[in-house]
CSV table of C-alpha atoms in Angstrom, one decimal:
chain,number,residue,atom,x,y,z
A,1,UNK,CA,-7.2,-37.4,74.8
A,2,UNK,CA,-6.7,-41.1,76.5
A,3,UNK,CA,-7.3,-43.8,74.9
A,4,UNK,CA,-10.5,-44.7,77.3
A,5,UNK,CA,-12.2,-41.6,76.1
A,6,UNK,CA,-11.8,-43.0,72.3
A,7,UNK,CA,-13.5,-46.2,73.0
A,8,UNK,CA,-16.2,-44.6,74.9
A,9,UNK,CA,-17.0,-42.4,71.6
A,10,UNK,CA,-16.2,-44.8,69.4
A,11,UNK,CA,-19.3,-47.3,71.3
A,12,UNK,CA,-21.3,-44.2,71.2
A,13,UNK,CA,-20.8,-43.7,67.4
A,14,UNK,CA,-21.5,-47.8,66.7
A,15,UNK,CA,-25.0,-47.1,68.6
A,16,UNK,CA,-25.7,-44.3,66.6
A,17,UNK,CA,-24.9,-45.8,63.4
A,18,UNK,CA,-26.7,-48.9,64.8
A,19,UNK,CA,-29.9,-47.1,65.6
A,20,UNK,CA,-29.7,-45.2,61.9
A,21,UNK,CA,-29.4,-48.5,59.9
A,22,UNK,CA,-32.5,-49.7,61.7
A,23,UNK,CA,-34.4,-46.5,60.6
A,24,UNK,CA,-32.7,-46.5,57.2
A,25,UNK,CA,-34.3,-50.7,56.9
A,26,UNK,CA,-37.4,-49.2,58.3
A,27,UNK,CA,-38.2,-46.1,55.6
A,28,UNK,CA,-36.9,-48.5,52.7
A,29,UNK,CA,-39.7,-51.0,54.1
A,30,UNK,CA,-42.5,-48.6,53.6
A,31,UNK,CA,-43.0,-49.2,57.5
A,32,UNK,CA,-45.4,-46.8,59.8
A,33,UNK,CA,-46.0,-46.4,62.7
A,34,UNK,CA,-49.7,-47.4,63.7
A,35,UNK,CA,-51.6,-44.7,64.0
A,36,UNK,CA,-54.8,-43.9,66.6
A,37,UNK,CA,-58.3,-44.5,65.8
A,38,UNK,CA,-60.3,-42.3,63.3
A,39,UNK,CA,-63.3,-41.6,65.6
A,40,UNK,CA,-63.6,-37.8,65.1
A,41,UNK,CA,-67.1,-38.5,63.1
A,42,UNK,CA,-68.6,-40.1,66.1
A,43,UNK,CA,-69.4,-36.7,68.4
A,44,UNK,CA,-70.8,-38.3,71.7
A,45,UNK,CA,-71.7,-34.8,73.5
A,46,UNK,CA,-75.2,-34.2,74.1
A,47,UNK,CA,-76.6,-32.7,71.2
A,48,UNK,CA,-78.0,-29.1,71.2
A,49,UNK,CA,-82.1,-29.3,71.4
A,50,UNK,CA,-82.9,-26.1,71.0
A,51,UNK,CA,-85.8,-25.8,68.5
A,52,UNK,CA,-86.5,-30.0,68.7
A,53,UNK,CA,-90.2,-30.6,69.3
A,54,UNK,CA,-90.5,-32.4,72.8
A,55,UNK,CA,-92.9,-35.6,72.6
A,56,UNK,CA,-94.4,-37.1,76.0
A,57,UNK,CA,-94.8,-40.6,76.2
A,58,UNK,CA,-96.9,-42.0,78.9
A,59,UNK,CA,-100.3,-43.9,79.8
A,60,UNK,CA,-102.2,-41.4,80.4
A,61,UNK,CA,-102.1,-37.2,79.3
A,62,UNK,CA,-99.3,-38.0,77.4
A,63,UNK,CA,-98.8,-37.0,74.0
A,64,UNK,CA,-98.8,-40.8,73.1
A,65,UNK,CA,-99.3,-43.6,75.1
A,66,UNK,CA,-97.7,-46.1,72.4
A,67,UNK,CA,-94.4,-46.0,72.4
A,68,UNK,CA,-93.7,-47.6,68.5
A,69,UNK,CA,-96.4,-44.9,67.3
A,70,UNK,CA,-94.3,-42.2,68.9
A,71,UNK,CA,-91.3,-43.4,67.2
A,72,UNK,CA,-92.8,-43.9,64.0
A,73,UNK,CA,-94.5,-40.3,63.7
A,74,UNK,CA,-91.1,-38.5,65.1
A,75,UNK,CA,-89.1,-36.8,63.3
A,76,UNK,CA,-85.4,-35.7,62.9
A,77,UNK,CA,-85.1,-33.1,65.7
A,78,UNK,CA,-87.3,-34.4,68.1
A,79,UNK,CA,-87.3,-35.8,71.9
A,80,UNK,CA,-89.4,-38.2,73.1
A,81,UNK,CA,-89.4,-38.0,76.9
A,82,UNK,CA,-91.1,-41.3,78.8
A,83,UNK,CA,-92.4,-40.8,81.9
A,84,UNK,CA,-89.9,-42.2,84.5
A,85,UNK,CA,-91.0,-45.7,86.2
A,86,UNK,CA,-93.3,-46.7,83.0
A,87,UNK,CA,-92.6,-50.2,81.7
A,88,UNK,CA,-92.8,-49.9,77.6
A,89,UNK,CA,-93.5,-53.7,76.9
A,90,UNK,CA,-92.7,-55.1,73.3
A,91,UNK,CA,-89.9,-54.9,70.9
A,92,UNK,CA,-89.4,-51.2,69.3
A,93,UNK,CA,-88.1,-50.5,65.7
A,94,UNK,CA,-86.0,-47.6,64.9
A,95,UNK,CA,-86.7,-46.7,61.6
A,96,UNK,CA,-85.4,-44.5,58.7
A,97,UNK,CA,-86.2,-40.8,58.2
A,98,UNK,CA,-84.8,-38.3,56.4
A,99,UNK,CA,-82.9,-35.6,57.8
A,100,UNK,CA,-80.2,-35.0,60.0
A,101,UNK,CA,-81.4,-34.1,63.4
A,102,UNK,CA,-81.3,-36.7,66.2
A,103,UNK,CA,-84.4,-38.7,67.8
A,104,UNK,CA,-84.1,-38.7,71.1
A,105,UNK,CA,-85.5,-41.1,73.3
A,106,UNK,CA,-84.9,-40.3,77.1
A,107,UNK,CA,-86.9,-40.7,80.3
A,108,UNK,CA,-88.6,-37.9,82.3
A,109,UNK,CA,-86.3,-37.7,85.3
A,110,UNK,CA,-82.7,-37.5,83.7
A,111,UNK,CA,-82.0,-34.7,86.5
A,112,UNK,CA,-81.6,-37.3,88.8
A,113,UNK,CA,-79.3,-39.3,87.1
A,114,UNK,CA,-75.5,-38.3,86.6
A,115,UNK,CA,-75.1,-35.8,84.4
A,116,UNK,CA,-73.1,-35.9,81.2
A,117,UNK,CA,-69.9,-37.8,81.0
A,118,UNK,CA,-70.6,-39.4,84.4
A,119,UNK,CA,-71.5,-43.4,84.8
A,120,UNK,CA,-74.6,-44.4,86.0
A,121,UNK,CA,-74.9,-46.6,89.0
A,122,UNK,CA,-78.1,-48.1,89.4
A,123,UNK,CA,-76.6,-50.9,91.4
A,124,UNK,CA,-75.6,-49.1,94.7
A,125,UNK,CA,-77.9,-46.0,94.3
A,126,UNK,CA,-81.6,-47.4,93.4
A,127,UNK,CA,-82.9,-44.3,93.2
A,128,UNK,CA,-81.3,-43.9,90.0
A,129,UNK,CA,-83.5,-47.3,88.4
A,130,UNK,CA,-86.6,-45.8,90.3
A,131,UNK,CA,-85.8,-42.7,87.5
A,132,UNK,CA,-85.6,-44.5,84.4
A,133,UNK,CA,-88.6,-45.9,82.1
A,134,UNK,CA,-88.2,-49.4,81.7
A,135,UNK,CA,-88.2,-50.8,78.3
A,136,UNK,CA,-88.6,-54.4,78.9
A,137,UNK,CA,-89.3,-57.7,75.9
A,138,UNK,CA,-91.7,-59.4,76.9
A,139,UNK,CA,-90.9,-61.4,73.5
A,140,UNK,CA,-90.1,-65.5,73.9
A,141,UNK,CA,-88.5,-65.8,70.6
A,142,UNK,CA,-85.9,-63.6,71.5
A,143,UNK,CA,-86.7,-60.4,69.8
A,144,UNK,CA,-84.9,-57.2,71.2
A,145,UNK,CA,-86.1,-54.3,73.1
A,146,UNK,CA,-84.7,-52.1,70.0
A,147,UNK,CA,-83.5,-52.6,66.5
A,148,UNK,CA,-83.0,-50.4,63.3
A,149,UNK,CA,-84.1,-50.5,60.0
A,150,UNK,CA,-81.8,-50.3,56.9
A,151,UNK,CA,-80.5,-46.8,56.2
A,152,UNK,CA,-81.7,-45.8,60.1
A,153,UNK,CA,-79.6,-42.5,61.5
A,154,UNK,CA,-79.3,-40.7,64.4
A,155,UNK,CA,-80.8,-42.2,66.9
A,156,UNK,CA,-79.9,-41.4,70.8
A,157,UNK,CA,-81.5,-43.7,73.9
A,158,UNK,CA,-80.5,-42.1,77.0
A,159,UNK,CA,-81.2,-42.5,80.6
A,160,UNK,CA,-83.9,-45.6,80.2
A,161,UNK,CA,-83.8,-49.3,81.6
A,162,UNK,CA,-83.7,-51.7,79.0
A,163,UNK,CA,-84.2,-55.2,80.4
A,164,UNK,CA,-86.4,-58.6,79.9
A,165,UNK,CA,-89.8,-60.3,81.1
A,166,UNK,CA,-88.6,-62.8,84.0
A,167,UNK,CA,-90.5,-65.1,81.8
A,168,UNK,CA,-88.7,-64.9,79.0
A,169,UNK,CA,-85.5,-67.3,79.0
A,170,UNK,CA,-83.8,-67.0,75.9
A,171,UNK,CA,-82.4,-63.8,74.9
A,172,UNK,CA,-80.1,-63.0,71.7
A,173,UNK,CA,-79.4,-59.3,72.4
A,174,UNK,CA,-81.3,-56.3,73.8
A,175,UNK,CA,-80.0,-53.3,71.7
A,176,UNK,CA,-79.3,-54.3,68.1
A,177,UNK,CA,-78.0,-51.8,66.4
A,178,UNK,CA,-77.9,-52.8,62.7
A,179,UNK,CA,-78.0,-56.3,61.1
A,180,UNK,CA,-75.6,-59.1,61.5
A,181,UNK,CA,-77.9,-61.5,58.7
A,182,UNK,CA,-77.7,-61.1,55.2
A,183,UNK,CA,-80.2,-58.8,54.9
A,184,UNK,CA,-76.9,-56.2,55.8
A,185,UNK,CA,-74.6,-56.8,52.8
A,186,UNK,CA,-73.5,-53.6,51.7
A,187,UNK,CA,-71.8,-50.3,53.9
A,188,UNK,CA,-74.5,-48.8,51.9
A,189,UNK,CA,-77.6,-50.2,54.5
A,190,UNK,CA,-75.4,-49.9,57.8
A,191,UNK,CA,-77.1,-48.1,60.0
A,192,UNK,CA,-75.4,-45.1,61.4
A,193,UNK,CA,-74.6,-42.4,64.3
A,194,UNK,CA,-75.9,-44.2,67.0
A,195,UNK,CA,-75.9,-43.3,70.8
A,196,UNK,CA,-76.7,-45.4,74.1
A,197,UNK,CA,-76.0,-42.9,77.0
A,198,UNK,CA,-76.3,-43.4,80.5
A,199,UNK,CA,-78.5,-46.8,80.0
A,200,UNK,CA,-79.3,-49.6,82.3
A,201,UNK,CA,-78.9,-52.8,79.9
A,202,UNK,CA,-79.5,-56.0,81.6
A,203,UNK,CA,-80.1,-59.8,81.8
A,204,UNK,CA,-82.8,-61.9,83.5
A,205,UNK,CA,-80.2,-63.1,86.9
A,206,UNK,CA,-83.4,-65.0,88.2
A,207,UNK,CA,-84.2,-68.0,85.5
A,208,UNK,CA,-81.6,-70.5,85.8
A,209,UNK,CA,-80.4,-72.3,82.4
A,210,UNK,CA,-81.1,-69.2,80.3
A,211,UNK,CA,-79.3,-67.6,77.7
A,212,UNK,CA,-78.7,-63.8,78.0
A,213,UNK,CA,-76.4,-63.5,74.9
A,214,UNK,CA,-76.0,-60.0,74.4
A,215,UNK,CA,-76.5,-56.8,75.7
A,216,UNK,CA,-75.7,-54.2,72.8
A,217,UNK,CA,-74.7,-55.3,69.4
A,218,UNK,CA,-72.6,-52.6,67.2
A,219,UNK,CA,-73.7,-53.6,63.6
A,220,UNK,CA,-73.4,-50.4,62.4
A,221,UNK,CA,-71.1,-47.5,62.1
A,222,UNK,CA,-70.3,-44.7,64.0
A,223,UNK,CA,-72.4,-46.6,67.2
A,224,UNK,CA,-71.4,-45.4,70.9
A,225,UNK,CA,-72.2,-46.6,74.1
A,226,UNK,CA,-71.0,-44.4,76.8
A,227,UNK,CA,-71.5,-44.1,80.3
A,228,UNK,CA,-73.8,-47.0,80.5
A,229,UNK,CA,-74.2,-50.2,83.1
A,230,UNK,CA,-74.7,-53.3,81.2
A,231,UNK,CA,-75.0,-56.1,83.5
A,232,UNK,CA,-75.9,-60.1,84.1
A,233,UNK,CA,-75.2,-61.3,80.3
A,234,UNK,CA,-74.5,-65.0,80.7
A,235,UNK,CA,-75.6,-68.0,78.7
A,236,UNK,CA,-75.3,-72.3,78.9
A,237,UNK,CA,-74.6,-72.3,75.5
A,238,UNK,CA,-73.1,-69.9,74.2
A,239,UNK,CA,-70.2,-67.5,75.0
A,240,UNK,CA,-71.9,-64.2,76.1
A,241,UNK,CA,-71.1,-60.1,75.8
A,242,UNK,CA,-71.9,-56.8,77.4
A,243,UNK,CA,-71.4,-55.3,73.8
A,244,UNK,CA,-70.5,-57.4,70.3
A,245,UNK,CA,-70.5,-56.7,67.0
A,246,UNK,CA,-69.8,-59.1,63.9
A,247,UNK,CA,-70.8,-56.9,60.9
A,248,UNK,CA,-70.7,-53.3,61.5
A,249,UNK,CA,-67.7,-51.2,60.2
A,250,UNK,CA,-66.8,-48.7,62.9
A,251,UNK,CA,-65.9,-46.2,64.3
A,252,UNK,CA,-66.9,-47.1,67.8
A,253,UNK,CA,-66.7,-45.7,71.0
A,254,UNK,CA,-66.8,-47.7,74.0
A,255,UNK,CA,-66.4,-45.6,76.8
A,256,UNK,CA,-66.8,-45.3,80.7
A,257,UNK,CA,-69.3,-48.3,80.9
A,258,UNK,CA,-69.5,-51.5,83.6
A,259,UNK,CA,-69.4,-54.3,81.4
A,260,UNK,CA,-70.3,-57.6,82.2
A,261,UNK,CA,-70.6,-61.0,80.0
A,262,UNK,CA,-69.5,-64.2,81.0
A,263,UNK,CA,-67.9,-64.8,77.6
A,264,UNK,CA,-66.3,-61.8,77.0
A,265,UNK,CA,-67.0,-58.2,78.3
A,266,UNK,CA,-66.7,-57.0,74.4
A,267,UNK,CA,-66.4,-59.0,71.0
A,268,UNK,CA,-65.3,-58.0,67.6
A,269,UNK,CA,-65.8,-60.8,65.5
A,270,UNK,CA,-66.8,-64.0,66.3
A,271,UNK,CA,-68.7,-64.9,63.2
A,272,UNK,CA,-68.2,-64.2,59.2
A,273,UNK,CA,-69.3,-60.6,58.1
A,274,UNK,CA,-72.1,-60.3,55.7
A,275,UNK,CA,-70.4,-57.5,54.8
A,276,UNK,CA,-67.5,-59.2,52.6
A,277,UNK,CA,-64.4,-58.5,53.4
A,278,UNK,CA,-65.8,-55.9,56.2
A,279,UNK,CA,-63.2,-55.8,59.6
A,280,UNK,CA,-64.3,-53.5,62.3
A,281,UNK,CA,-62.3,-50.8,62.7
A,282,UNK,CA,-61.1,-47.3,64.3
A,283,UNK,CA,-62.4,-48.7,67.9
A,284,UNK,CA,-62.1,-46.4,70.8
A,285,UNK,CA,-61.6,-48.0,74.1
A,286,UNK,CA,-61.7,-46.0,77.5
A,287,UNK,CA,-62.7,-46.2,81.2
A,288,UNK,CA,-64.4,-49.0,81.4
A,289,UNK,CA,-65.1,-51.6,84.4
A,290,UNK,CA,-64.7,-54.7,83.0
């Protein structure tokens, strides 16, 4: 054997033994590797319906021509389909029930909007909007177009337009799900398994000097927003998101959405928890358009 072919082994062996004293440091450091996020309790798939009790909402021959009343007499297992084109005016709670099954809040023509796991475009294909009941504030003070209650579960919003008045200038979020006050100071009230699908969330581009602060705000746990379009979120004085959340625990998915905010397209943080010593976490991130 020549002596070049030693040295070249005995490198070798110095890399190896290099490379194994870094593991060795490693293991007697307690050190892992980081580990993906834990969002296997957030199932985004369309649930199945079979045996739900379908609810028409409408202004006339409807099953209910008020939108709250429908959501407050629904229960767990039900859809409430709004007729397409329909503006629901006001600012609509989501409150507790008991039971598992979902709420579902959808419009009347969701066959002519992508189908599952696809984006919505209302942008460059109007005839999408045209399909979509608007749900529009019409509320000066900033109130949203939904919000939960404590304890609130299983709520799914797909296929609607969720916008504001053109006379209403100040905005502080359109979807709020869960709390970021005080009122939300325990895991225990979080609201939880919450689903915007295939929405059109967006700010008023026509008012000068307003503030559009937020579009969908995840102060809850297991919250989703998938294949959504959430648009013209801008503000003078403020920073402003397509999606925040300051006091909700996770898991999130974010997932094959346009996102648009002037601030940031998405914000974790950005004020103190009520939740002490809460951090949001297991945050999945995919496809987007930011």
């Amino acid at each position: 054997m020549c002596i070049r072919t030693i040295l070249i082994r005995g490198k070798a062996f110095l890399k190896l033994l290099f490379l194994f004293s870094i593991w060795i440091a490693f293991q007697a450091n307690g050190q892992t590797m980081p580990s993906l996020p834990k969002t296997s309790s957030l199932v985004t798939c369309f649930p199945d319906t079979t045996g739900y009790k379908m609810i028409t909402v409408g202004p006339s021959g409807r099953n209910y021509s008020d939108l709250q009343q429908a959501i407050n007499n629904a229960q767990p297992g039900s859809v409430l389909i709004l007729d397409a084109g329909v503006s629901f005016k006001g600012s609509f709670s989501l409150p507790n029930k008991t039971g598992n099954g979902w709420i579902i809040i959808m419009g009347s023509e969701m066959s002519k909007l992508p189908g599952e796991n696809s984006r919505i475009d209302p942008i460059n294909t109007p005839a999408q909007e045209l399909a979509m009941p608007k749900i529009i504030t019409t509320n000066t003070a900033g109130l949203p177009c939904f919000y939960t209650q404590a304890y609130a579960h299983h709520y799914r919003l797909v296929g609607l337009e969720i916008a504001i008045d053109p006379n209403v200038h100040n905005s502080y979020g359109l979807v709020m799900l869960g709390d970021a006050s005080s009122a939300q100071n325990t895991l225990a009230v979080v609201p939880d398994q919450l689903i915007v699908d295939r929405c059109y969330i967006h700010g008023n581009h026509s008012v000068k000097d307003s503030i559009m602060k937020v579009g969908v705000l995840l102060n809850c746990s297991n919250g989703a927003v998938i294949n959504s379009y959430i648009s013209d979120f801008h503000s003078v004085l403020y920073d402003a998101q397509a999606i925040g959340c300051i006091n909700g625990p996770g898991p999130f998915k974010i997932i094959n959405n346009y996102l648009e905010g002037s601030g940031e397209n998405i914000l974790f943080g950005g004020a103190v928890p009520a939740i002490t010593n809460l951090v949001p976490s297991d945050i999945e991130v995919r496809n987007n358009y930011f």
